[in-house]
Amino acid sequence: MPPENSKLIGRNFDPPDARAKVTGRARYPDDLLMDNLLHAKTVKSPYAHAKVKNIDTRPAKNMPGVKAVITYDDVPEFELSSGGDDQPGIDSEPRTFGYPVAAVAAEDEYTAATAAEAVKVEYEKLGHITEPTDALNPNKPTPWQNGATSQTTPDRAGDGIAGWTAGERVRWENADFSKLFPGSPGKFQREDGWGDLDAAWKESTVTIERSYKAHPMTVNPMEPRTIVAHWKSNGKVMLWPNTQDCSPVAHYVPTEFPDMAEKDLTVNTEYCGGGFGSKQQWNANVMIALPLSKKTNRPVKYRGTRREEHWYPRARGAYVVRVKAGFDDQGNCRALEMDAIGDGGAYGAGDVLVKGLGIFYESGVELFSPDALRLRGVAPHTNTPKKWPMRNPGTTQGALVLSQIFRLAAKKLDMDRFELRRKNIVTPGDRVLIPDELGVKTEMEDVQARPALEQCGQLFNWQEKKSRSGTREGSKIYGVGIGTSEAGAAWVGFDGLVIIRPDGMVETRQAVGNLGSQSHAAIARMVAETLKVPWDQVVVGWGHSDKGAYSVEQDGSATTWSAGLPGVKAAENMKTYLREIAANELGGSPDDYTVEDGAVFSGANRMTFAEAAQAGIQLGGTYTGEEIPERFKPLKEGEYERYTPKLWAQTVRAADDMIGNALVAFGHTSEADATFVTGSVSTMIEVAVDIETGKVEIEDMATVTGCGTIIHPRGARAQLEGGGIMGLGYALLDHMQYDPQTGIPVTNDWYQSKSPSIFDYPLEGIQTGFVDEPLEGSPHGAVGFGEPPMSASAAAVVDAVDDALDTDFQTFPLRPMKILQKIENGETRVK
Amino acid sequence: MQDDMIRPLQHIDANSIDHAISLLKEHGREATIIAGNTDEINWLKNRSRAPKVLIDLKPLGELRGFSRTIGGGLAIGPLESVTSVAENETIRDQYRVLSAAAQDVASLQIRNMGTIGGNLAQDSRCWYYRGGFDCYRAGGQTCYAMTGRNSDHAVTDYSRCITAHPSDGAVALMALDAEIDIRGASGKRSEPLSDFFVGPESNITVMNDLDRTEILTKIRIPGKWAGSSFYWEKIADRQAWDFPIVNIAAAIKKSENTVQDIRLVANGVAPTPKRLTGAERAIKGKKITEVNAKEAGKKSLPNAAPLSENKFKVPMTRNLVKRALLNAET
């Protein structure tokens, strides 16, 4: 239900990009055609791991139409994220099949492809591994000549809180690798926890301990990652990076190119055909297109392909975990141990160590709320694509596993699974972890996990459905399952920008990306609601670094809160300006005035936004951005300060064309606004497992989000359904597989990696619901929740299959082959 | 390793079957034919194959159409789309197993483009072979699947190559005892569809017996099985755009629940569509009961030698045979 007095929040609308998308007017990077456009192709390693001994680019350089050839000597290494180990765009030691060792730019794509094939490369083939546990095994090949894991190591300060620094790479010399999770493990790269574990184990009457392996998955966005770059001779650079982020790309890419100034780089991410996290920040192909363009001063397009999506991008990695949980006889979790080996892929495994494992641990803590906790982890490299990030990274792998712990515990405790989960799930005030800040425990500010679970139970009719558990009709056995998941969604340090033009139109200028989640539009709705302005009077801006306030990456389920709050703050500042201008023009006190319906008024005194803007332009100063309020003092170009109270330089630049010509209001979030809130999702699924074929049919599925106020019901429903289907795909179908002998992927296409089709979930639809109550400290009471639907449905469907067969699986996905083999092995209730 | 980039080639629309054959003869190994082009195009885009001449059969009306034959059978032009086969009324009425199989091929889009002839003549879907590995089938000296990822591969009748045949249409048509007509530079010939498919023990680099100048010109279904009891089921990981893990087609003639005659065919288990003769023999002359159906299922793959990852295909086939016998309907 829309909140009382709301005109826009909680009501459906057509997102401003929808019409362009369905009519084909939306221009994605691959649609860009320019005069003088060059086409790039890469020379790819035919081995999973090799060293280039010699490379001869002359045959390509001498080819008519070829304008530039670059190798690993021409590109700077760069740090994709917090990985610790840099990832070069082109590598002299390619560590995964298909990784580029050189690139060419030519007048047309065919010439570029032929030229790339003409480059002569002599490789020294090196040993490879594709399983993360193998990286720790001293008897297996090293996936990288520099070491088997990242160097990232906690750097513990006196208070126990750790930063991250370069340290020792690890291998487990004396471990027993015959077990799924190696026995007698060696040194972990991160350890954390709280409470008296020994005492908690003693108080536990039921203990469950299991090891599992969650599998790797190709992200497979609809649009392969095509990039266009134009480094002009005047030093200006245009970049269409095909990412889901905008502002951070514009800020951080110049830090990799000493001769590129931040003010000279324009980043356009108006349209991006999906990314699911894997197009976070920028893709490694930036380091191909930009150097080629710099060399030629011509626009360069590097068209991504479906096969390259399997060879070269970021993906979801395998997690091998050991979980031990102890419960008292009332079902309260007293002790929890989570040991994890997270596949970091070929490059920057520190990302998985710091963030991926951190999020996995966070998800466990929020499900179990343990009194005592021990977390240990290591993130080795493998000779597979970089493994960070993808939709609830870590949590989704963990979801497969942790749901099974609950099921086994409930069975031993003779408790209903719903009750056991309800008892332990995170509630406001519970102690939680900040995933990437080792040692930091904080308090959950507000969370709707329990109400979402309870509402889902009603929607699904859990109590009735569970009575069908284990019953058989013909060759089908029924089972029901529960999954719950969270995603932290509130980051600070970003800007908002709202403009009212002399014609009265309101512009919301946020440089967030547009990967398809519609969160860029949700922000604009919140701004418009704050100003109580009619929607047709609003011009929504997004995805352009020169035309939008410095905004959060569009990932981590964070945009709604983290770009929404600074936008709302800018709108509130704008309201103040409008009242002051009206009082100045029409008399009375600013506090007397109301802002609504595109006007500011007090009794008979009334000004339209157009009139107020025109009056404000006469007054100038802070109203028009000619003076920036002291509290915002902007950073200099290229400058960065964490949690700064200052505006980013990009934000001020984005207002340039309107300064002095319109009302200009800024907003900003700083550390004072920081909070810990999450978007929550609960999912319940009934399956019918065909014991003769191993096929799983989804009989019924209900999913409910507790993410505060619903901004856009139709968009929220789409997130719940889409994420839920993706989770079904991960648990049942989708699998990135490699040939163990060569390390080369055998899944190279959609039909091989097997994303779920429209026929792989209930045709009659998925039941959806919203808690739809405001969350404390959130803009209009809302947070994002793009990620948890995937983890929740993956957990629920695994739980349901287990329930049907009265078993538990250690490896995934649960394709017919795995289920039927389990039945054949006599490891289920089917005798 | 360039992909999604077809090498330059000459595309020629054939204007008659003879024209197509003469082009194939003229260009030899430099030519390939396309019709629906839902299979060949992948090879071309991945630059694994680089024909200089592409001979397009699409304009050939003489390769289209459905017609009744003497004896109450049906002839199908191999250029008919898989969708048109699925929707043909005669097939729906008389040979329902074929319409059901056609309906399960790939996805709606591929069924609309792909032809029934192409469905029969399609190449191996082994992910090593498709992935550019230098395996036996690709002219190399090893089979990577044998010791690698082999969950999708054959469990019986394989030799050095362990690919599993992927066609759905072939299984239904073999259950209907279809025959095919072929024309080439050496003239015309006809053969049972079951003889069309070539296993690796005979020729490891091909999936059928078409020579370089030959074209499939007709698919003929005899009247014998019209209106029989039929069963079709395809087990795939996904419900659309997927190849069979195992599929099964059954055509059964019954008298008071006793099997008089039967043809059971499965794919996904061998390099060619597999006639399950052991199961057929086990049930022929017997009443269809749960016990007899189960016993017949046990006889379905007597020489099965599954690999490290595909043992499950044996019970899956066994169970599908049982289901086919118990659930076949007119």
Tab-separated table of N, CA, C and O in Angstrom, chain A residues 41-42 44-46 97-98 109-110 113-114 116-117 303 305 307-308 311 475 690 692-693 695 733 737-742 744 746-748 750-752 754-755 757 759-760 815-817 820-821 824, chain B residues 1-8 42 46-48 125 127-128 130-133 143-145 147-149 151-152 233 235-243 245 309-312 315-316 318-320 322-323:
chain	number	residue	atom	x	y	z
A	41	LYS	N	40.278	-6.588	-31.529
A	41	LYS	CA	40.189	-8.022	-31.226
A	41	LYS	C	41.424	-8.385	-30.412
A	41	LYS	O	42.466	-7.730	-30.528
A	42	THR	N	41.294	-9.450	-29.633
A	42	THR	CA	42.428	-9.844	-28.802
A	42	THR	C	43.024	-11.170	-29.267
A	42	THR	O	42.334	-12.011	-29.842
A	44	LYS	N	44.287	-14.513	-27.868
A	44	LYS	CA	43.915	-15.165	-26.609
A	44	LYS	C	44.778	-16.381	-26.328
A	44	LYS	O	45.108	-17.133	-27.252
A	45	SER	N	45.047	-16.597	-25.075
A	45	SER	CA	45.826	-17.779	-24.686
A	45	SER	C	45.015	-19.055	-24.919
A	45	SER	O	43.874	-19.157	-24.476
A	46	PRO	N	45.633	-20.038	-25.594
A	46	PRO	CA	44.921	-21.307	-25.787
A	46	PRO	C	45.095	-22.252	-24.602
A	46	PRO	O	44.631	-23.388	-24.651
A	97	PHE	N	42.212	-19.739	-19.557
A	97	PHE	CA	41.991	-19.950	-20.986
A	97	PHE	C	41.323	-18.722	-21.596
A	97	PHE	O	40.361	-18.200	-21.035
A	98	GLY	N	41.832	-18.289	-22.735
A	98	GLY	CA	41.208	-17.174	-23.436
A	98	GLY	C	41.663	-15.812	-22.979
A	98	GLY	O	41.184	-14.803	-23.491
A	109	GLU	N	36.099	-5.099	-38.400
A	109	GLU	CA	36.191	-6.198	-37.439
A	109	GLU	C	36.833	-7.443	-38.059
A	109	GLU	O	37.548	-8.175	-37.385
A	110	TYR	N	36.581	-7.675	-39.329
A	110	TYR	CA	37.149	-8.862	-39.983
A	110	TYR	C	38.665	-8.751	-40.071
A	110	TYR	O	39.392	-9.711	-39.810
A	113	ALA	N	40.106	-9.375	-36.658
A	113	ALA	CA	40.129	-10.795	-36.291
A	113	ALA	C	41.256	-11.521	-37.026
A	113	ALA	O	41.991	-12.319	-36.433
A	114	THR	N	41.400	-11.245	-38.308
A	114	THR	CA	42.456	-11.892	-39.093
A	114	THR	C	43.833	-11.471	-38.570
A	114	THR	O	44.754	-12.288	-38.478
A	116	ALA	N	44.553	-10.515	-35.522
A	116	ALA	CA	44.791	-11.168	-34.222
A	116	ALA	C	45.253	-12.604	-34.435
A	116	ALA	O	46.137	-13.097	-33.715
A	117	GLU	N	44.685	-13.252	-35.425
A	117	GLU	CA	45.091	-14.635	-35.718
A	117	GLU	C	46.492	-14.709	-36.315
A	117	GLU	O	47.136	-15.765	-36.290
A	303	ARG	N	34.123	-5.513	-29.211
A	303	ARG	CA	32.817	-6.163	-29.069
A	303	ARG	C	32.962	-7.457	-28.278
A	303	ARG	O	33.758	-8.328	-28.650
A	305	THR	N	31.721	-11.109	-26.831
A	305	THR	CA	30.955	-12.215	-27.408
A	305	THR	C	30.490	-13.146	-26.294
A	305	THR	O	30.980	-13.098	-25.167
A	307	ARG	N	30.969	-16.339	-26.052
A	307	ARG	CA	32.040	-17.230	-25.617
A	307	ARG	C	32.990	-16.510	-24.660
A	307	ARG	O	33.419	-17.070	-23.658
A	308	GLU	N	33.305	-15.277	-24.989
A	308	GLU	CA	34.196	-14.532	-24.091
A	308	GLU	C	33.563	-14.328	-22.720
A	308	GLU	O	34.274	-14.199	-21.723
A	311	TRP	N	34.919	-16.995	-20.845
A	311	TRP	CA	36.370	-17.116	-20.721
A	311	TRP	C	37.008	-15.994	-19.927
A	311	TRP	O	38.016	-16.195	-19.275
A	475	SER	N	5.411	-41.543	-9.412
A	475	SER	CA	6.872	-41.503	-9.273
A	475	SER	C	7.347	-40.210	-8.625
A	475	SER	O	8.541	-39.960	-8.559
A	690	ASP	N	10.834	-36.284	-9.289
A	690	ASP	CA	10.522	-37.527	-9.988
A	690	ASP	C	11.638	-38.521	-9.709
A	690	ASP	O	12.769	-38.345	-10.178
A	692	GLU	N	12.130	-41.396	-10.756
A	692	GLU	CA	12.557	-42.233	-11.890
A	692	GLU	C	13.462	-41.491	-12.859
A	692	GLU	O	14.159	-42.106	-13.662
A	693	THR	N	13.409	-40.168	-12.816
A	693	THR	CA	14.227	-39.384	-13.755
A	693	THR	C	15.136	-38.373	-13.049
A	693	THR	O	16.036	-37.819	-13.681
A	695	LYS	N	14.192	-35.484	-12.128
A	695	LYS	CA	13.749	-34.133	-12.450
A	695	LYS	C	13.036	-33.491	-11.263
A	695	LYS	O	12.247	-34.135	-10.568
A	733	LEU	N	20.520	-25.944	-11.978
A	733	LEU	CA	20.944	-26.084	-13.373
A	733	LEU	C	22.314	-25.506	-13.704
A	733	LEU	O	23.174	-26.175	-14.280
A	737	GLN	N	31.651	-25.389	-16.068
A	737	GLN	CA	32.464	-26.607	-15.934
A	737	GLN	C	33.738	-26.523	-16.777
A	737	GLN	O	33.732	-25.928	-17.851
A	738	TYR	N	34.766	-27.157	-16.284
A	738	TYR	CA	36.071	-27.153	-16.937
A	738	TYR	C	36.526	-28.576	-17.184
A	738	TYR	O	36.249	-29.481	-16.388
A	739	ASP	N	37.287	-28.737	-18.250
A	739	ASP	CA	37.942	-30.014	-18.462
A	739	ASP	C	39.104	-30.096	-17.474
A	739	ASP	O	39.994	-29.234	-17.500
A	740	PRO	N	39.113	-31.109	-16.617
A	740	PRO	CA	40.162	-31.149	-15.599
A	740	PRO	C	41.561	-31.365	-16.187
A	740	PRO	O	42.553	-30.967	-15.590
A	741	GLN	N	41.602	-31.947	-17.384
A	741	GLN	CA	42.909	-32.274	-17.973
A	741	GLN	C	43.607	-31.063	-18.571
A	741	GLN	O	44.830	-30.978	-18.568
A	742	THR	N	42.821	-30.135	-19.087
A	742	THR	CA	43.407	-28.966	-19.749
A	742	THR	C	43.070	-27.650	-19.051
A	742	THR	O	43.701	-26.627	-19.335
A	744	ILE	N	40.443	-26.073	-19.634
A	744	ILE	CA	39.671	-25.285	-20.599
A	744	ILE	C	38.180	-25.470	-20.311
A	744	ILE	O	37.738	-26.589	-20.043
A	746	VAL	N	34.389	-26.249	-20.681
A	746	VAL	CA	33.564	-27.005	-21.627
A	746	VAL	C	32.184	-26.371	-21.771
A	746	VAL	O	31.433	-26.720	-22.670
A	747	THR	N	31.853	-25.473	-20.876
A	747	THR	CA	30.610	-24.715	-21.007
A	747	THR	C	30.960	-23.364	-21.616
A	747	THR	O	31.583	-22.529	-20.965
A	748	ASN	N	30.582	-23.180	-22.861
A	748	ASN	CA	30.964	-21.984	-23.604
A	748	ASN	C	29.777	-21.237	-24.182
A	748	ASN	O	29.955	-20.318	-24.962
A	750	TRP	N	25.229	-20.361	-23.734
A	750	TRP	CA	24.079	-20.343	-22.844
A	750	TRP	C	23.475	-21.738	-22.701
A	750	TRP	O	23.092	-22.158	-21.623
A	751	TYR	N	23.380	-22.449	-23.828
A	751	TYR	CA	22.722	-23.750	-23.762
A	751	TYR	C	23.564	-24.761	-22.997
A	751	TYR	O	23.054	-25.787	-22.557
A	752	GLN	N	24.846	-24.454	-22.835
A	752	GLN	CA	25.693	-25.371	-22.078
A	752	GLN	C	25.744	-25.009	-20.589
A	752	GLN	O	25.761	-25.889	-19.739
A	754	LYS	N	23.382	-23.338	-19.049
A	754	LYS	CA	22.018	-23.677	-18.642
A	754	LYS	C	21.376	-22.721	-17.632
A	754	LYS	O	20.977	-23.127	-16.535
A	755	SER	N	21.300	-21.469	-18.021
A	755	SER	CA	20.465	-20.548	-17.248
A	755	SER	C	19.019	-21.018	-17.395
A	755	SER	O	18.651	-21.530	-18.446
A	757	SER	N	15.157	-21.382	-18.194
A	757	SER	CA	14.299	-20.802	-19.227
A	757	SER	C	12.950	-20.434	-18.605
A	757	SER	O	12.691	-20.723	-17.430
A	759	PHE	N	10.318	-21.827	-18.965
A	759	PHE	CA	9.553	-23.029	-18.605
A	759	PHE	C	10.097	-23.730	-17.361
A	759	PHE	O	9.613	-24.794	-16.998
A	760	ASP	N	11.112	-23.148	-16.736
A	760	ASP	CA	11.746	-23.828	-15.606
A	760	ASP	C	11.291	-23.302	-14.252
A	760	ASP	O	11.969	-23.514	-13.251
A	815	ARG	N	21.066	-31.258	-10.601
A	815	ARG	CA	20.533	-31.703	-11.892
A	815	ARG	C	20.027	-33.134	-11.753
A	815	ARG	O	20.384	-33.839	-10.801
A	816	PRO	N	19.229	-33.588	-12.734
A	816	PRO	CA	18.713	-34.960	-12.650
A	816	PRO	C	19.802	-35.984	-12.404
A	816	PRO	O	19.597	-36.953	-11.673
A	817	MET	N	20.974	-35.793	-13.022
A	817	MET	CA	22.045	-36.784	-12.865
A	817	MET	C	22.424	-36.955	-11.393
A	817	MET	O	22.632	-38.066	-10.920
A	820	LEU	N	19.287	-38.550	-9.391
A	820	LEU	CA	19.051	-39.955	-9.714
A	820	LEU	C	20.189	-40.837	-9.175
A	820	LEU	O	19.948	-41.946	-8.675
A	821	GLN	N	21.406	-40.327	-9.259
A	821	GLN	CA	22.532	-41.110	-8.751
A	821	GLN	C	22.419	-41.296	-7.233
A	821	GLN	O	22.706	-42.361	-6.697
A	824	GLU	N	19.914	-43.927	-6.688
A	824	GLU	CA	20.499	-45.230	-7.039
A	824	GLU	C	21.464	-45.711	-5.966
A	824	GLU	O	21.603	-46.902	-5.707
B	1	MET	N	41.138	-18.599	-32.192
B	1	MET	CA	40.212	-18.418	-31.077
B	1	MET	C	39.358	-17.173	-31.211
B	1	MET	O	38.781	-16.701	-30.248
B	2	GLN	N	39.313	-16.610	-32.413
B	2	GLN	CA	38.349	-15.536	-32.639
B	2	GLN	C	36.967	-16.180	-32.690
B	2	GLN	O	36.820	-17.331	-33.124
B	3	ASP	N	35.973	-15.508	-32.228
B	3	ASP	CA	34.645	-16.098	-32.239
B	3	ASP	C	33.625	-15.047	-32.644
B	3	ASP	O	33.922	-13.855	-32.661
B	4	ASP	N	32.423	-15.536	-32.968
B	4	ASP	CA	31.351	-14.656	-33.391
B	4	ASP	C	31.749	-13.854	-34.635
B	4	ASP	O	31.381	-12.703	-34.780
B	5	MET	N	32.547	-14.459	-35.499
B	5	MET	CA	33.065	-13.767	-36.690
B	5	MET	C	33.157	-14.767	-37.836
B	5	MET	O	34.136	-15.484	-37.953
B	6	ILE	N	32.143	-14.823	-38.676
B	6	ILE	CA	32.187	-15.745	-39.804
B	6	ILE	C	33.230	-15.255	-40.808
B	6	ILE	O	33.276	-14.072	-41.136
B	7	ARG	N	34.074	-16.170	-41.244
B	7	ARG	CA	35.063	-15.787	-42.255
B	7	ARG	C	34.337	-15.466	-43.570
B	7	ARG	O	33.261	-16.004	-43.841
B	8	PRO	N	34.941	-14.627	-44.388
B	8	PRO	CA	34.303	-14.293	-45.672
B	8	PRO	C	34.023	-15.554	-46.487
B	8	PRO	O	34.848	-16.476	-46.517
B	42	ASN	N	26.807	-21.980	-35.982
B	42	ASN	CA	27.681	-21.913	-34.794
B	42	ASN	C	29.113	-22.283	-35.147
B	42	ASN	O	30.057	-21.678	-34.659
B	46	ASN	N	32.193	-19.515	-34.868
B	46	ASN	CA	33.352	-19.795	-34.011
B	46	ASN	C	34.616	-20.064	-34.819
B	46	ASN	O	35.640	-20.420	-34.248
B	47	ARG	N	34.512	-19.936	-36.126
B	47	ARG	CA	35.656	-20.090	-37.038
B	47	ARG	C	36.282	-21.474	-36.957
B	47	ARG	O	37.429	-21.677	-37.344
B	48	SER	N	35.515	-22.433	-36.401
B	48	SER	CA	35.998	-23.806	-36.389
B	48	SER	C	35.890	-24.397	-37.788
B	48	SER	O	36.579	-25.350	-38.119
B	125	ARG	N	27.017	-33.037	-30.318
B	125	ARG	CA	26.996	-31.934	-29.349
B	125	ARG	C	28.018	-32.152	-28.244
B	125	ARG	O	27.927	-31.497	-27.200
B	127	TRP	N	30.769	-31.463	-25.960
B	127	TRP	CA	31.287	-30.123	-25.692
B	127	TRP	C	32.782	-30.003	-25.961
B	127	TRP	O	33.283	-28.896	-26.151
B	128	TYR	N	33.475	-31.093	-25.996
B	128	TYR	CA	34.887	-31.025	-26.396
B	128	TYR	C	34.993	-30.779	-27.902
B	128	TYR	O	35.726	-29.903	-28.356
B	130	ARG	N	32.695	-29.601	-29.911
B	130	ARG	CA	32.165	-28.275	-30.213
B	130	ARG	C	33.095	-27.174	-29.717
B	130	ARG	O	33.092	-26.068	-30.232
B	131	GLY	N	33.860	-27.478	-28.691
B	131	GLY	CA	34.721	-26.461	-28.073
B	131	GLY	C	36.060	-26.302	-28.757
B	131	GLY	O	36.896	-25.533	-28.288
B	132	GLY	N	36.268	-27.024	-29.850
B	132	GLY	CA	37.510	-26.848	-30.598
B	132	GLY	C	38.655	-27.738	-30.137
B	132	GLY	O	39.802	-27.528	-30.547
B	133	PHE	N	38.375	-28.728	-29.292
B	133	PHE	CA	39.431	-29.657	-28.873
B	133	PHE	C	39.817	-30.549	-30.067
B	133	PHE	O	38.960	-30.920	-30.876
B	143	CYS	N	40.310	-38.909	-27.080
B	143	CYS	CA	38.968	-38.491	-26.674
B	143	CYS	C	39.110	-37.880	-25.286
B	143	CYS	O	39.468	-38.566	-24.331
B	144	TYR	N	38.871	-36.581	-25.206
B	144	TYR	CA	39.021	-35.890	-23.921
B	144	TYR	C	37.898	-36.262	-22.955
B	144	TYR	O	38.085	-36.274	-21.748
B	145	ALA	N	36.717	-36.553	-23.500
B	145	ALA	CA	35.577	-36.841	-22.633
B	145	ALA	C	35.756	-38.163	-21.882
B	145	ALA	O	35.267	-38.320	-20.761
B	147	THR	N	38.114	-39.390	-20.328
B	147	THR	CA	38.741	-39.220	-19.016
B	147	THR	C	38.402	-37.866	-18.401
B	147	THR	O	38.985	-37.474	-17.395
B	148	GLY	N	37.473	-37.152	-19.034
B	148	GLY	CA	37.146	-35.808	-18.543
B	148	GLY	C	35.689	-35.686	-18.145
B	148	GLY	O	35.150	-36.522	-17.418
B	149	ARG	N	35.049	-34.652	-18.625
B	149	ARG	CA	33.654	-34.366	-18.292
B	149	ARG	C	32.752	-35.157	-19.234
B	149	ARG	O	32.651	-34.837	-20.415
B	151	SER	N	29.394	-36.427	-18.396
B	151	SER	CA	28.040	-36.642	-17.890
B	151	SER	C	27.014	-36.734	-19.024
B	151	SER	O	26.009	-37.432	-18.894
B	152	ASP	N	27.260	-36.027	-20.119
B	152	ASP	CA	26.281	-35.998	-21.208
B	152	ASP	C	26.546	-37.082	-22.249
B	152	ASP	O	25.841	-37.132	-23.254
B	233	GLU	N	8.949	-39.219	-24.361
B	233	GLU	CA	9.383	-38.430	-23.209
B	233	GLU	C	10.832	-38.028	-23.413
B	233	GLU	O	11.655	-38.819	-23.900
B	235	ILE	N	13.961	-36.327	-21.248
B	235	ILE	CA	14.501	-35.801	-19.994
B	235	ILE	C	15.677	-34.908	-20.346
B	235	ILE	O	16.659	-35.348	-20.955
B	236	ALA	N	15.556	-33.646	-19.988
B	236	ALA	CA	16.641	-32.692	-20.213
B	236	ALA	C	16.781	-31.871	-18.935
B	236	ALA	O	15.868	-31.837	-18.111
B	237	ASP	N	17.921	-31.234	-18.780
B	237	ASP	CA	18.088	-30.410	-17.582
B	237	ASP	C	17.079	-29.274	-17.578
B	237	ASP	O	16.470	-28.983	-16.559
B	238	ARG	N	16.948	-28.623	-18.747
B	238	ARG	CA	16.019	-27.499	-18.838
B	238	ARG	C	14.790	-27.908	-19.654
B	238	ARG	O	14.849	-28.823	-20.457
B	239	GLN	N	13.722	-27.161	-19.476
B	239	GLN	CA	12.487	-27.469	-20.175
B	239	GLN	C	12.444	-26.860	-21.568
B	239	GLN	O	11.468	-27.060	-22.296
B	240	ALA	N	13.444	-26.089	-21.925
B	240	ALA	CA	13.529	-25.529	-23.277
B	240	ALA	C	14.997	-25.352	-23.625
B	240	ALA	O	15.848	-25.227	-22.736
B	241	TRP	N	15.273	-25.351	-24.926
B	241	TRP	CA	16.608	-25.124	-25.446
B	241	TRP	C	17.639	-26.022	-24.765
B	241	TRP	O	18.587	-25.568	-24.165
B	242	ASP	N	17.349	-27.304	-24.835
B	242	ASP	CA	18.290	-28.248	-24.235
B	242	ASP	C	18.251	-29.545	-25.037
B	242	ASP	O	17.223	-29.887	-25.631
B	243	PHE	N	19.344	-30.225	-25.035
B	243	PHE	CA	19.410	-31.532	-25.694
B	243	PHE	C	19.041	-32.607	-24.674
B	243	PHE	O	19.143	-32.372	-23.470
B	245	ILE	N	19.054	-35.553	-22.100
B	245	ILE	CA	19.942	-36.429	-21.319
B	245	ILE	C	19.667	-37.842	-21.837
B	245	ILE	O	20.563	-38.543	-22.283
B	309	GLU	N	30.976	-40.204	-15.021
B	309	GLU	CA	29.953	-39.234	-14.622
B	309	GLU	C	28.551	-39.563	-15.124
B	309	GLU	O	27.630	-38.789	-14.897
B	310	ASN	N	28.381	-40.653	-15.854
B	310	ASN	CA	27.048	-40.849	-16.448
B	310	ASN	C	26.401	-42.197	-16.125
B	310	ASN	O	25.557	-42.668	-16.885
B	311	LYS	N	26.758	-42.746	-14.988
B	311	LYS	CA	26.129	-44.017	-14.577
B	311	LYS	C	24.612	-43.872	-14.471
B	311	LYS	O	23.866	-44.809	-14.704
B	312	PHE	N	24.176	-42.695	-14.113
B	312	PHE	CA	22.740	-42.443	-13.903
B	312	PHE	C	21.912	-42.674	-15.160
B	312	PHE	O	20.705	-42.860	-15.090
B	315	PRO	N	19.910	-46.281	-15.161
B	315	PRO	CA	18.588	-46.357	-14.521
B	315	PRO	C	17.576	-45.413	-15.160
B	315	PRO	O	16.379	-45.721	-15.207
B	316	MET	N	18.056	-44.272	-15.663
B	316	MET	CA	17.108	-43.354	-16.303
B	316	MET	C	16.477	-44.014	-17.529
B	316	MET	O	15.248	-43.942	-17.733
B	318	ARG	N	16.263	-47.254	-18.112
B	318	ARG	CA	15.454	-48.371	-17.602
B	318	ARG	C	14.075	-47.865	-17.166
B	318	ARG	O	13.040	-48.433	-17.526
B	319	ASN	N	14.069	-46.768	-16.431
B	319	ASN	CA	12.806	-46.222	-15.933
B	319	ASN	C	11.939	-45.671	-17.062
B	319	ASN	O	10.712	-45.763	-17.029
B	320	LEU	N	12.591	-45.076	-18.058
B	320	LEU	CA	11.823	-44.521	-19.178
B	320	LEU	C	11.176	-45.632	-19.995
B	320	LEU	O	10.065	-45.474	-20.504
B	322	LYS	N	10.148	-48.461	-18.823
B	322	LYS	CA	8.992	-48.891	-18.023
B	322	LYS	C	7.822	-47.910	-18.204
B	322	LYS	O	6.680	-48.325	-18.436
B	323	ARG	N	8.130	-46.632	-18.126
B	323	ARG	CA	7.073	-45.621	-18.271
B	323	ARG	C	6.450	-45.675	-19.660
B	323	ARG	O	5.240	-45.502	-19.820
